[in-house]
Amino acid sequence: MAPRFPIADLANVHLQVPDIAKAVTFYTQVWGLLEAHRADDVVYLRGSGSDPYLVALQQGTHTAVISVGLRADPTADLAELRNRIVEAGGMAQDIGACSTFGGGTGFGYRDHRGRLFTIVQDDTLLDPIEDGQHRPRRLAHVNINCSDVEADLTFYQQGLGFEITDRTKIMSFVRTNDDHHVIVLATDTVDTLNHIAFLQDTLEDVMLASGKVVDAGYPVAWGPGRHGPGDNVFNYFLDPFGIVIEHTAEILKVDDTYKIGGPDDWVWPPGRTDHWGVGHAKGDDCKNAQRAIPFI
Ligand SMILES: [Fe+2]
């Protein structure tokens, strides 16, 4: 039987950066990832979970997203999934062996705005690490800005089998497992990266990991706080290249009883942008950075 969700989870992001040595230092020494592999000028960084890598870094002239990687359910029919993506308007490559760390089988596709996504199935997972260092466990979600959010929402549902969990005035949340969201679509006029969220095991880990980032000289860009949709705690930073990255934890688990929310369900009192109201407010630097990073 075909799985309910052909995509099991978010797996990785491939980033192009103008100074790969600086990026590796930041994401390992400050953000808590570990170098898993180096090959063909790509540095693969893992978290404490079983994903072979969460971030792949490549040297380039400017900061950009090369691709966002999704992992297919092991029982999903990849050819069927590829057809579905093409029918929904995606430009898909042929299915084949993946040359990225972890291997597996898969294919890439560009969405209707030309953004590259990859799908991997049966990649080789790693043993989790329990070293008490508050390392990100896995990716929690990727938030992308969409100049035609209705078209993107349709694509995620028809092409990939995602389901909507909530919509606010600006954000549309979609899931592909029992996490409240794995991809977030931000209504905008550009088709860029909004931010990448890394899942910590607990709120305490979010705070302790964030303290290390602050110690290294990177101020909090927004937070700490607790979001509305998804109920996850958050703390946002800008990496050395202006990419907005988030520590998060306690993402809401949902099932079919979850009442899908709309914009009227998610209105904050004046002056508030989260449940707690105690964190560093989001400044223009963060707002601008959340629109600035293009896809290649
Ligand atoms: Fe987020």
PDB file of C-alpha atoms and ligand atoms in Angstrom:
ATOM      1  CA  MET A   1       0.000   0.000   0.000  1.00  0.00           C
ATOM      2  CA  ALA A   2       1.275   3.462  -0.844  1.00  0.00           C
ATOM      3  CA  PRO A   3       2.258   5.462   2.236  1.00  0.00           C
ATOM      4  CA  ARG A   4      -0.015   8.304   3.378  1.00  0.00           C
ATOM      5  CA  PHE A   5       2.919  10.690   3.027  1.00  0.00           C
ATOM      6  CA  PRO A   6       5.361   9.805   0.206  1.00  0.00           C
ATOM      7  CA  ILE A   7       7.862  12.245   1.729  1.00  0.00           C
ATOM      8  CA  ALA A   8       8.911  11.125   5.204  1.00  0.00           C
ATOM      9  CA  ASP A   9      10.890  14.156   6.298  1.00  0.00           C
ATOM     10  CA  LEU A  10      13.124  17.084   5.565  1.00  0.00           C
ATOM     11  CA  ALA A  11      16.688  15.831   5.230  1.00  0.00           C
ATOM     12  CA  ASN A  12      19.221  18.543   4.379  1.00  0.00           C
ATOM     13  CA  VAL A  13      20.086  21.860   2.802  1.00  0.00           C
ATOM     14  CA  HIS A  14      22.931  22.529   0.368  1.00  0.00           C
ATOM     15  CA  LEU A  15      24.335  26.022   0.750  1.00  0.00           C
ATOM     16  CA  GLN A  16      26.790  27.984  -1.347  1.00  0.00           C
ATOM     17  CA  VAL A  17      28.943  30.346   0.693  1.00  0.00           C
ATOM     18  CA  PRO A  18      31.690  32.824  -0.264  1.00  0.00           C
ATOM     19  CA  ASP A  19      34.092  31.545   2.447  1.00  0.00           C
ATOM     20  CA  ILE A  20      33.742  27.820   3.038  1.00  0.00           C
ATOM     21  CA  ALA A  21      36.409  27.659   5.758  1.00  0.00           C
ATOM     22  CA  LYS A  22      34.594  30.339   7.740  1.00  0.00           C
ATOM     23  CA  ALA A  23      31.292  28.550   7.196  1.00  0.00           C
ATOM     24  CA  VAL A  24      32.659  25.205   8.398  1.00  0.00           C
ATOM     25  CA  THR A  25      34.131  26.872  11.490  1.00  0.00           C
ATOM     26  CA  PHE A  26      30.854  28.600  12.293  1.00  0.00           C
ATOM     27  CA  TYR A  27      28.584  25.608  11.754  1.00  0.00           C
ATOM     28  CA  THR A  28      30.862  23.241  13.716  1.00  0.00           C
ATOM     29  CA  GLN A  29      32.438  25.393  16.466  1.00  0.00           C
ATOM     30  CA  VAL A  30      29.506  27.737  17.048  1.00  0.00           C
ATOM     31  CA  TRP A  31      26.328  26.035  15.768  1.00  0.00           C
ATOM     32  CA  GLY A  32      27.291  22.565  17.012  1.00  0.00           C
ATOM     33  CA  LEU A  33      27.274  20.454  13.842  1.00  0.00           C
ATOM     34  CA  LEU A  34      30.021  17.915  13.172  1.00  0.00           C
ATOM     35  CA  GLU A  35      31.957  17.330   9.991  1.00  0.00           C
ATOM     36  CA  ALA A  36      30.739  14.010   8.582  1.00  0.00           C
ATOM     37  CA  HIS A  37      32.444  13.882   5.202  1.00  0.00           C
ATOM     38  CA  ARG A  38      34.336  15.865   2.560  1.00  0.00           C
ATOM     39  CA  ALA A  39      34.247  15.052  -1.133  1.00  0.00           C
ATOM     40  CA  ASP A  40      34.368  16.918  -4.432  1.00  0.00           C
ATOM     41  CA  ASP A  41      34.687  20.321  -2.719  1.00  0.00           C
ATOM     42  CA  VAL A  42      31.554  19.656  -0.629  1.00  0.00           C
ATOM     43  CA  VAL A  43      31.712  19.594   3.163  1.00  0.00           C
ATOM     44  CA  TYR A  44      28.924  17.581   4.783  1.00  0.00           C
ATOM     45  CA  LEU A  45      27.942  18.515   8.340  1.00  0.00           C
ATOM     46  CA  ARG A  46      25.810  16.248  10.503  1.00  0.00           C
ATOM     47  CA  GLY A  47      23.755  16.812  13.629  1.00  0.00           C
ATOM     48  CA  SER A  48      23.334  14.452  16.570  1.00  0.00           C
ATOM     49  CA  GLY A  49      20.585  12.479  14.843  1.00  0.00           C
ATOM     50  CA  SER A  50      20.793   9.757  12.231  1.00  0.00           C
ATOM     51  CA  ASP A  51      20.732  11.921   9.097  1.00  0.00           C
ATOM     52  CA  PRO A  52      24.028  11.514   7.206  1.00  0.00           C
ATOM     53  CA  TYR A  53      24.184  15.295   7.021  1.00  0.00           C
ATOM     54  CA  LEU A  54      21.990  18.323   7.643  1.00  0.00           C
ATOM     55  CA  VAL A  55      24.043  20.969   5.837  1.00  0.00           C
ATOM     56  CA  ALA A  56      26.289  20.589   2.801  1.00  0.00           C
ATOM     57  CA  LEU A  57      28.577  23.544   2.102  1.00  0.00           C
ATOM     58  CA  GLN A  58      30.140  24.544  -1.192  1.00  0.00           C
ATOM     59  CA  GLN A  59      32.389  27.461  -2.065  1.00  0.00           C
ATOM     60  CA  GLY A  60      30.928  30.003  -4.470  1.00  0.00           C
ATOM     61  CA  THR A  61      30.935  33.674  -5.324  1.00  0.00           C
ATOM     62  CA  HIS A  62      27.913  34.553  -3.199  1.00  0.00           C
ATOM     63  CA  THR A  63      25.654  33.143  -0.510  1.00  0.00           C
ATOM     64  CA  ALA A  64      22.792  31.111  -1.916  1.00  0.00           C
ATOM     65  CA  VAL A  65      20.710  27.990  -1.480  1.00  0.00           C
ATOM     66  CA  ILE A  66      21.723  25.269  -3.921  1.00  0.00           C
ATOM     67  CA  SER A  67      18.986  22.833  -2.893  1.00  0.00           C
ATOM     68  CA  VAL A  68      16.682  21.631  -0.144  1.00  0.00           C
ATOM     69  CA  GLY A  69      16.668  17.863   0.395  1.00  0.00           C
ATOM     70  CA  LEU A  70      13.658  15.736   1.280  1.00  0.00           C
ATOM     71  CA  ARG A  71      13.682  12.067   2.236  1.00  0.00           C
ATOM     72  CA  ALA A  72      11.134   9.753   0.635  1.00  0.00           C
ATOM     73  CA  ASP A  73       9.314   7.148   2.696  1.00  0.00           C
ATOM     74  CA  PRO A  74      11.130   3.804   2.227  1.00  0.00           C
ATOM     75  CA  THR A  75       7.903   2.281   0.876  1.00  0.00           C
ATOM     76  CA  ALA A  76       7.145   5.121  -1.554  1.00  0.00           C
ATOM     77  CA  ASP A  77       7.295   4.387  -5.271  1.00  0.00           C
ATOM     78  CA  LEU A  78       9.862   6.912  -6.502  1.00  0.00           C
ATOM     79  CA  ALA A  79       8.725   6.714 -10.130  1.00  0.00           C
ATOM     80  CA  GLU A  80       5.154   7.414  -9.049  1.00  0.00           C
ATOM     81  CA  LEU A  81       6.328  10.328  -6.909  1.00  0.00           C
ATOM     82  CA  ARG A  82       8.363  11.710  -9.798  1.00  0.00           C
ATOM     83  CA  ASN A  83       5.331  11.508 -12.112  1.00  0.00           C
ATOM     84  CA  ARG A  84       3.217  13.266  -9.541  1.00  0.00           C
ATOM     85  CA  ILE A  85       5.774  16.081  -9.255  1.00  0.00           C
ATOM     86  CA  VAL A  86       5.935  16.481 -13.042  1.00  0.00           C
ATOM     87  CA  GLU A  87       2.133  16.519 -13.310  1.00  0.00           C
ATOM     88  CA  ALA A  88       2.044  19.256 -10.679  1.00  0.00           C
ATOM     89  CA  GLY A  89       4.455  21.376 -12.720  1.00  0.00           C
ATOM     90  CA  GLY A  90       7.884  20.399 -11.400  1.00  0.00           C
ATOM     91  CA  MET A  91      10.860  19.876 -13.735  1.00  0.00           C
ATOM     92  CA  ALA A  92      12.269  16.536 -12.595  1.00  0.00           C
ATOM     93  CA  GLN A  93      15.598  14.878 -13.335  1.00  0.00           C
ATOM     94  CA  ASP A  94      15.880  11.147 -13.938  1.00  0.00           C
ATOM     95  CA  ILE A  95      15.892   8.781 -10.965  1.00  0.00           C
ATOM     96  CA  GLY A  96      19.339   7.435 -10.160  1.00  0.00           C
ATOM     97  CA  ALA A  97      21.975   6.740  -7.535  1.00  0.00           C
ATOM     98  CA  CYS A  98      22.705   9.774  -5.351  1.00  0.00           C
ATOM     99  CA  SER A  99      26.317  10.954  -5.370  1.00  0.00           C
ATOM    100  CA  THR A 100      25.847  12.892  -2.130  1.00  0.00           C
ATOM    101  CA  PHE A 101      27.114  11.586   1.232  1.00  0.00           C
ATOM    102  CA  GLY A 102      24.842   8.840   2.478  1.00  0.00           C
ATOM    103  CA  GLY A 103      24.066   7.642  -1.027  1.00  0.00           C
ATOM    104  CA  GLY A 104      20.657   6.201  -1.704  1.00  0.00           C
ATOM    105  CA  THR A 105      18.469   6.580  -4.750  1.00  0.00           C
ATOM    106  CA  GLY A 106      16.684   9.711  -5.797  1.00  0.00           C
ATOM    107  CA  PHE A 107      16.210  12.628  -8.128  1.00  0.00           C
ATOM    108  CA  GLY A 108      16.130  16.384  -8.178  1.00  0.00           C
ATOM    109  CA  TYR A 109      13.387  18.666  -9.374  1.00  0.00           C
ATOM    110  CA  ARG A 110      12.957  22.375  -9.882  1.00  0.00           C
ATOM    111  CA  ASP A 111       9.663  23.877  -8.785  1.00  0.00           C
ATOM    112  CA  HIS A 112       7.693  26.417 -10.810  1.00  0.00           C
ATOM    113  CA  ARG A 113      10.005  29.192  -9.558  1.00  0.00           C
ATOM    114  CA  GLY A 114      13.167  27.270 -10.480  1.00  0.00           C
ATOM    115  CA  ARG A 115      14.131  26.314  -6.935  1.00  0.00           C
ATOM    116  CA  LEU A 116      16.015  23.011  -6.735  1.00  0.00           C
ATOM    117  CA  PHE A 117      14.824  20.310  -4.352  1.00  0.00           C
ATOM    118  CA  THR A 118      16.229  16.794  -4.077  1.00  0.00           C
ATOM    119  CA  ILE A 119      14.541  13.600  -2.972  1.00  0.00           C
ATOM    120  CA  VAL A 120      16.540  10.723  -1.532  1.00  0.00           C
ATOM    121  CA  GLN A 121      15.355   7.256  -0.568  1.00  0.00           C
ATOM    122  CA  ASP A 122      17.214   4.533   1.322  1.00  0.00           C
ATOM    123  CA  ASP A 123      20.265   6.627   2.157  1.00  0.00           C
ATOM    124  CA  THR A 124      22.597   5.211   4.796  1.00  0.00           C
ATOM    125  CA  LEU A 125      21.766   6.593   8.216  1.00  0.00           C
ATOM    126  CA  LEU A 126      24.306   7.163  10.978  1.00  0.00           C
ATOM    127  CA  ASP A 127      24.353   6.200  14.636  1.00  0.00           C
ATOM    128  CA  PRO A 128      22.962   9.052  16.744  1.00  0.00           C
ATOM    129  CA  ILE A 129      25.376  10.931  19.004  1.00  0.00           C
ATOM    130  CA  GLU A 130      24.642  11.527  22.688  1.00  0.00           C
ATOM    131  CA  ASP A 131      27.490  13.698  23.914  1.00  0.00           C
ATOM    132  CA  GLY A 132      25.577  16.295  25.896  1.00  0.00           C
ATOM    133  CA  GLN A 133      26.781  19.127  23.660  1.00  0.00           C
ATOM    134  CA  HIS A 134      23.311  20.481  22.718  1.00  0.00           C
ATOM    135  CA  ARG A 135      23.916  19.817  19.036  1.00  0.00           C
ATOM    136  CA  PRO A 136      21.007  20.177  16.594  1.00  0.00           C
ATOM    137  CA  ARG A 137      19.345  16.743  16.291  1.00  0.00           C
ATOM    138  CA  ARG A 138      17.995  17.275  12.768  1.00  0.00           C
ATOM    139  CA  LEU A 139      16.446  19.930  10.558  1.00  0.00           C
ATOM    140  CA  ALA A 140      13.034  21.007  11.831  1.00  0.00           C
ATOM    141  CA  HIS A 141      11.774  23.060   8.893  1.00  0.00           C
ATOM    142  CA  VAL A 142      12.769  25.260   6.013  1.00  0.00           C
ATOM    143  CA  ASN A 143      10.794  28.457   5.431  1.00  0.00           C
ATOM    144  CA  ILE A 144      10.784  29.809   1.875  1.00  0.00           C
ATOM    145  CA  ASN A 145       9.412  33.077   0.528  1.00  0.00           C
ATOM    146  CA  CYS A 146       6.896  32.666  -2.269  1.00  0.00           C
ATOM    147  CA  SER A 147       5.760  35.248  -4.812  1.00  0.00           C
ATOM    148  CA  ASP A 148       2.820  32.982  -5.681  1.00  0.00           C
ATOM    149  CA  VAL A 149       2.035  31.159  -2.466  1.00  0.00           C
ATOM    150  CA  GLU A 150      -1.236  29.655  -3.739  1.00  0.00           C
ATOM    151  CA  ALA A 151       0.632  27.959  -6.589  1.00  0.00           C
ATOM    152  CA  ASP A 152       3.270  26.695  -4.165  1.00  0.00           C
ATOM    153  CA  LEU A 153       0.646  25.373  -1.743  1.00  0.00           C
ATOM    154  CA  THR A 154      -1.055  23.508  -4.572  1.00  0.00           C
ATOM    155  CA  PHE A 155       2.286  22.057  -5.646  1.00  0.00           C
ATOM    156  CA  TYR A 156       3.149  20.841  -2.149  1.00  0.00           C
ATOM    157  CA  GLN A 157      -0.223  19.137  -1.852  1.00  0.00           C
ATOM    158  CA  GLN A 158      -0.612  17.700  -5.342  1.00  0.00           C
ATOM    159  CA  GLY A 159       3.034  17.085  -6.205  1.00  0.00           C
ATOM    160  CA  LEU A 160       4.386  15.952  -2.861  1.00  0.00           C
ATOM    161  CA  GLY A 161       1.385  14.923  -0.759  1.00  0.00           C
ATOM    162  CA  PHE A 162       1.905  17.516   1.975  1.00  0.00           C
ATOM    163  CA  GLU A 163      -1.114  18.664   4.008  1.00  0.00           C
ATOM    164  CA  ILE A 164      -1.901  22.143   5.320  1.00  0.00           C
ATOM    165  CA  THR A 165      -1.975  22.549   9.091  1.00  0.00           C
ATOM    166  CA  ASP A 166      -2.314  26.313   9.493  1.00  0.00           C
ATOM    167  CA  ARG A 167      -2.350  29.584   7.625  1.00  0.00           C
ATOM    168  CA  THR A 168      -1.700  32.989   9.129  1.00  0.00           C
ATOM    169  CA  LYS A 169      -1.857  36.298   7.297  1.00  0.00           C
ATOM    170  CA  ILE A 170       1.679  35.666   6.008  1.00  0.00           C
ATOM    171  CA  MET A 171       2.702  32.062   6.730  1.00  0.00           C
ATOM    172  CA  SER A 172       1.332  28.789   5.350  1.00  0.00           C
ATOM    173  CA  PHE A 173       2.386  25.651   7.265  1.00  0.00           C
ATOM    174  CA  VAL A 174       2.475  22.228   5.637  1.00  0.00           C
ATOM    175  CA  ARG A 175       3.276  18.819   7.079  1.00  0.00           C
ATOM    176  CA  THR A 176       4.420  15.476   5.740  1.00  0.00           C
ATOM    177  CA  ASN A 177       4.550  13.529   9.009  1.00  0.00           C
ATOM    178  CA  ASP A 178       3.216  14.181  12.508  1.00  0.00           C
ATOM    179  CA  ASP A 179       5.276  17.335  12.998  1.00  0.00           C
ATOM    180  CA  HIS A 180       3.004  20.392  12.681  1.00  0.00           C
ATOM    181  CA  HIS A 181       5.166  21.667   9.836  1.00  0.00           C
ATOM    182  CA  VAL A 182       8.212  20.679   7.840  1.00  0.00           C
ATOM    183  CA  ILE A 183       7.989  23.382   5.169  1.00  0.00           C
ATOM    184  CA  VAL A 184       6.657  26.895   5.704  1.00  0.00           C
ATOM    185  CA  LEU A 185       5.654  29.110   2.789  1.00  0.00           C
ATOM    186  CA  ALA A 186       5.886  32.844   3.427  1.00  0.00           C
ATOM    187  CA  THR A 187       3.761  35.141   1.293  1.00  0.00           C
ATOM    188  CA  ASP A 188       6.134  37.639  -0.293  1.00  0.00           C
ATOM    189  CA  THR A 189       7.107  39.247  -3.592  1.00  0.00           C
ATOM    190  CA  VAL A 190      10.372  37.300  -3.849  1.00  0.00           C
ATOM    191  CA  ASP A 191      11.192  33.579  -4.125  1.00  0.00           C
ATOM    192  CA  THR A 192      14.063  33.367  -1.672  1.00  0.00           C
ATOM    193  CA  LEU A 193      15.051  31.589   1.536  1.00  0.00           C
ATOM    194  CA  ASN A 194      13.351  32.881   4.668  1.00  0.00           C
ATOM    195  CA  HIS A 195      15.183  30.707   7.213  1.00  0.00           C
ATOM    196  CA  ILE A 196      16.379  27.236   8.192  1.00  0.00           C
ATOM    197  CA  ALA A 197      15.340  25.744  11.555  1.00  0.00           C
ATOM    198  CA  PHE A 198      17.393  23.158  13.444  1.00  0.00           C
ATOM    199  CA  LEU A 199      15.672  20.924  15.982  1.00  0.00           C
ATOM    200  CA  GLN A 200      17.089  20.697  19.480  1.00  0.00           C
ATOM    201  CA  ASP A 201      15.981  17.965  21.898  1.00  0.00           C
ATOM    202  CA  THR A 202      14.530  20.319  24.508  1.00  0.00           C
ATOM    203  CA  LEU A 203      13.878  23.963  25.334  1.00  0.00           C
ATOM    204  CA  GLU A 204      16.859  23.764  27.685  1.00  0.00           C
ATOM    205  CA  ASP A 205      19.036  22.662  24.758  1.00  0.00           C
ATOM    206  CA  VAL A 206      17.766  25.598  22.685  1.00  0.00           C
ATOM    207  CA  MET A 207      18.826  27.986  25.427  1.00  0.00           C
ATOM    208  CA  LEU A 208      22.199  26.339  26.115  1.00  0.00           C
ATOM    209  CA  ALA A 209      23.029  26.062  22.402  1.00  0.00           C
ATOM    210  CA  SER A 210      21.970  29.686  21.909  1.00  0.00           C
ATOM    211  CA  GLY A 211      24.243  30.782  24.733  1.00  0.00           C
ATOM    212  CA  LYS A 212      27.201  29.297  22.862  1.00  0.00           C
ATOM    213  CA  VAL A 213      26.253  31.288  19.756  1.00  0.00           C
ATOM    214  CA  VAL A 214      25.991  34.494  21.784  1.00  0.00           C
ATOM    215  CA  ASP A 215      29.349  33.723  23.463  1.00  0.00           C
ATOM    216  CA  ALA A 216      30.888  33.536  19.981  1.00  0.00           C
ATOM    217  CA  GLY A 217      29.726  37.072  19.232  1.00  0.00           C
ATOM    218  CA  TYR A 218      26.513  36.470  17.320  1.00  0.00           C
ATOM    219  CA  PRO A 219      23.597  38.332  18.913  1.00  0.00           C
ATOM    220  CA  VAL A 220      20.061  36.930  19.040  1.00  0.00           C
ATOM    221  CA  ALA A 221      18.153  38.192  15.982  1.00  0.00           C
ATOM    222  CA  TRP A 222      14.692  37.271  17.279  1.00  0.00           C
ATOM    223  CA  GLY A 223      13.736  35.458  20.453  1.00  0.00           C
ATOM    224  CA  PRO A 224      13.727  33.484  22.564  1.00  0.00           C
ATOM    225  CA  GLY A 225      10.022  32.923  22.164  1.00  0.00           C
ATOM    226  CA  ARG A 226       7.273  30.420  21.492  1.00  0.00           C
ATOM    227  CA  HIS A 227       5.541  30.502  18.109  1.00  0.00           C
ATOM    228  CA  GLY A 228       1.782  30.382  17.552  1.00  0.00           C
ATOM    229  CA  PRO A 229       1.269  27.745  14.816  1.00  0.00           C
ATOM    230  CA  GLY A 230       3.315  24.679  15.765  1.00  0.00           C
ATOM    231  CA  ASP A 231       3.776  25.909  19.349  1.00  0.00           C
ATOM    232  CA  ASN A 232       7.550  25.440  18.989  1.00  0.00           C
ATOM    233  CA  VAL A 233      10.068  27.477  20.950  1.00  0.00           C
ATOM    234  CA  PHE A 234      12.501  29.497  18.872  1.00  0.00           C
ATOM    235  CA  ASN A 235      15.629  31.583  18.890  1.00  0.00           C
ATOM    236  CA  TYR A 236      16.884  33.119  15.642  1.00  0.00           C
ATOM    237  CA  PHE A 237      20.398  34.144  14.599  1.00  0.00           C
ATOM    238  CA  LEU A 238      22.138  35.374  11.471  1.00  0.00           C
ATOM    239  CA  ASP A 239      25.056  33.206  10.363  1.00  0.00           C
ATOM    240  CA  PRO A 240      28.291  34.907   9.126  1.00  0.00           C
ATOM    241  CA  PHE A 241      26.817  35.183   5.625  1.00  0.00           C
ATOM    242  CA  GLY A 242      23.424  36.592   6.548  1.00  0.00           C
ATOM    243  CA  ILE A 243      21.485  33.331   6.443  1.00  0.00           C
ATOM    244  CA  VAL A 244      18.759  33.314   9.097  1.00  0.00           C
ATOM    245  CA  ILE A 245      19.001  30.172  11.231  1.00  0.00           C
ATOM    246  CA  GLU A 246      16.763  29.075  14.076  1.00  0.00           C
ATOM    247  CA  HIS A 247      17.166  26.854  17.088  1.00  0.00           C
ATOM    248  CA  THR A 248      13.801  25.259  17.815  1.00  0.00           C
ATOM    249  CA  ALA A 249      12.251  22.536  19.995  1.00  0.00           C
ATOM    250  CA  GLU A 250       8.914  21.195  21.187  1.00  0.00           C
ATOM    251  CA  ILE A 251       7.231  21.264  17.779  1.00  0.00           C
ATOM    252  CA  LEU A 252       3.584  20.295  18.108  1.00  0.00           C
ATOM    253  CA  LYS A 253       2.711  16.756  17.016  1.00  0.00           C
ATOM    254  CA  VAL A 254      -0.528  16.602  15.050  1.00  0.00           C
ATOM    255  CA  ASP A 255      -2.889  13.976  13.662  1.00  0.00           C
ATOM    256  CA  ASP A 256      -6.120  14.060  11.679  1.00  0.00           C
ATOM    257  CA  THR A 257      -8.003  15.537  14.644  1.00  0.00           C
ATOM    258  CA  TYR A 258      -5.980  18.748  14.305  1.00  0.00           C
ATOM    259  CA  LYS A 259      -8.209  21.710  13.464  1.00  0.00           C
ATOM    260  CA  ILE A 260      -6.652  23.552  10.534  1.00  0.00           C
ATOM    261  CA  GLY A 261      -6.295  27.186  11.502  1.00  0.00           C
ATOM    262  CA  GLY A 262      -6.759  30.301   9.396  1.00  0.00           C
ATOM    263  CA  PRO A 263      -5.562  33.917   9.668  1.00  0.00           C
ATOM    264  CA  ASP A 264      -8.316  34.845  12.140  1.00  0.00           C
ATOM    265  CA  ASP A 265      -7.165  32.085  14.508  1.00  0.00           C
ATOM    266  CA  TRP A 266      -3.663  33.540  14.720  1.00  0.00           C
ATOM    267  CA  VAL A 267      -3.838  37.187  15.680  1.00  0.00           C
ATOM    268  CA  TRP A 268      -1.406  38.453  18.341  1.00  0.00           C
ATOM    269  CA  PRO A 269      -2.282  41.206  20.825  1.00  0.00           C
ATOM    270  CA  PRO A 270      -0.660  44.573  19.952  1.00  0.00           C
ATOM    271  CA  GLY A 271       3.104  44.497  20.498  1.00  0.00           C
ATOM    272  CA  ARG A 272       3.335  40.711  20.553  1.00  0.00           C
ATOM    273  CA  THR A 273       4.772  38.318  17.973  1.00  0.00           C
ATOM    274  CA  ASP A 274       4.926  35.196  20.144  1.00  0.00           C
ATOM    275  CA  HIS A 275       3.338  33.614  23.229  1.00  0.00           C
ATOM    276  CA  TRP A 276       5.903  34.778  25.774  1.00  0.00           C
ATOM    277  CA  GLY A 277       6.612  38.383  24.806  1.00  0.00           C
ATOM    278  CA  VAL A 278       9.985  38.407  26.540  1.00  0.00           C
ATOM    279  CA  GLY A 279      12.505  37.913  23.737  1.00  0.00           C
ATOM    280  CA  HIS A 280      14.600  40.215  21.584  1.00  0.00           C
ATOM    281  CA  ALA A 281      12.245  41.785  18.998  1.00  0.00           C
ATOM    282  CA  LYS A 282      12.931  41.100  15.342  1.00  0.00           C
ATOM    283  CA  GLY A 283      14.892  44.025  13.892  1.00  0.00           C
ATOM    284  CA  ASP A 284      15.208  45.255  10.324  1.00  0.00           C
ATOM    285  CA  ASP A 285      18.517  43.375   9.953  1.00  0.00           C
ATOM    286  CA  CYS A 286      16.712  40.072  10.499  1.00  0.00           C
ATOM    287  CA  LYS A 287      13.685  41.067   8.429  1.00  0.00           C
ATOM    288  CA  ASN A 288      15.932  42.031   5.501  1.00  0.00           C
ATOM    289  CA  ALA A 289      18.024  38.870   5.859  1.00  0.00           C
ATOM    290  CA  GLN A 290      14.850  36.775   5.755  1.00  0.00           C
ATOM    291  CA  ARG A 291      14.313  37.923   2.166  1.00  0.00           C
ATOM    292  CA  ALA A 292      17.866  38.209   0.881  1.00  0.00           C
ATOM    293  CA  ILE A 293      19.223  34.713   0.242  1.00  0.00           C
ATOM    294  CA  PRO A 294      18.419  33.502  -3.293  1.00  0.00           C
ATOM    295  CA  PHE A 295      18.163  29.982  -4.635  1.00  0.00           C
ATOM    296  CA  ILE A 296      20.636  29.218  -7.415  1.00  0.00           C
TER     297      ILE A 296
HETATM  298 FE    FE B   1      10.903  28.868  11.863  1.00  0.00          FE
END
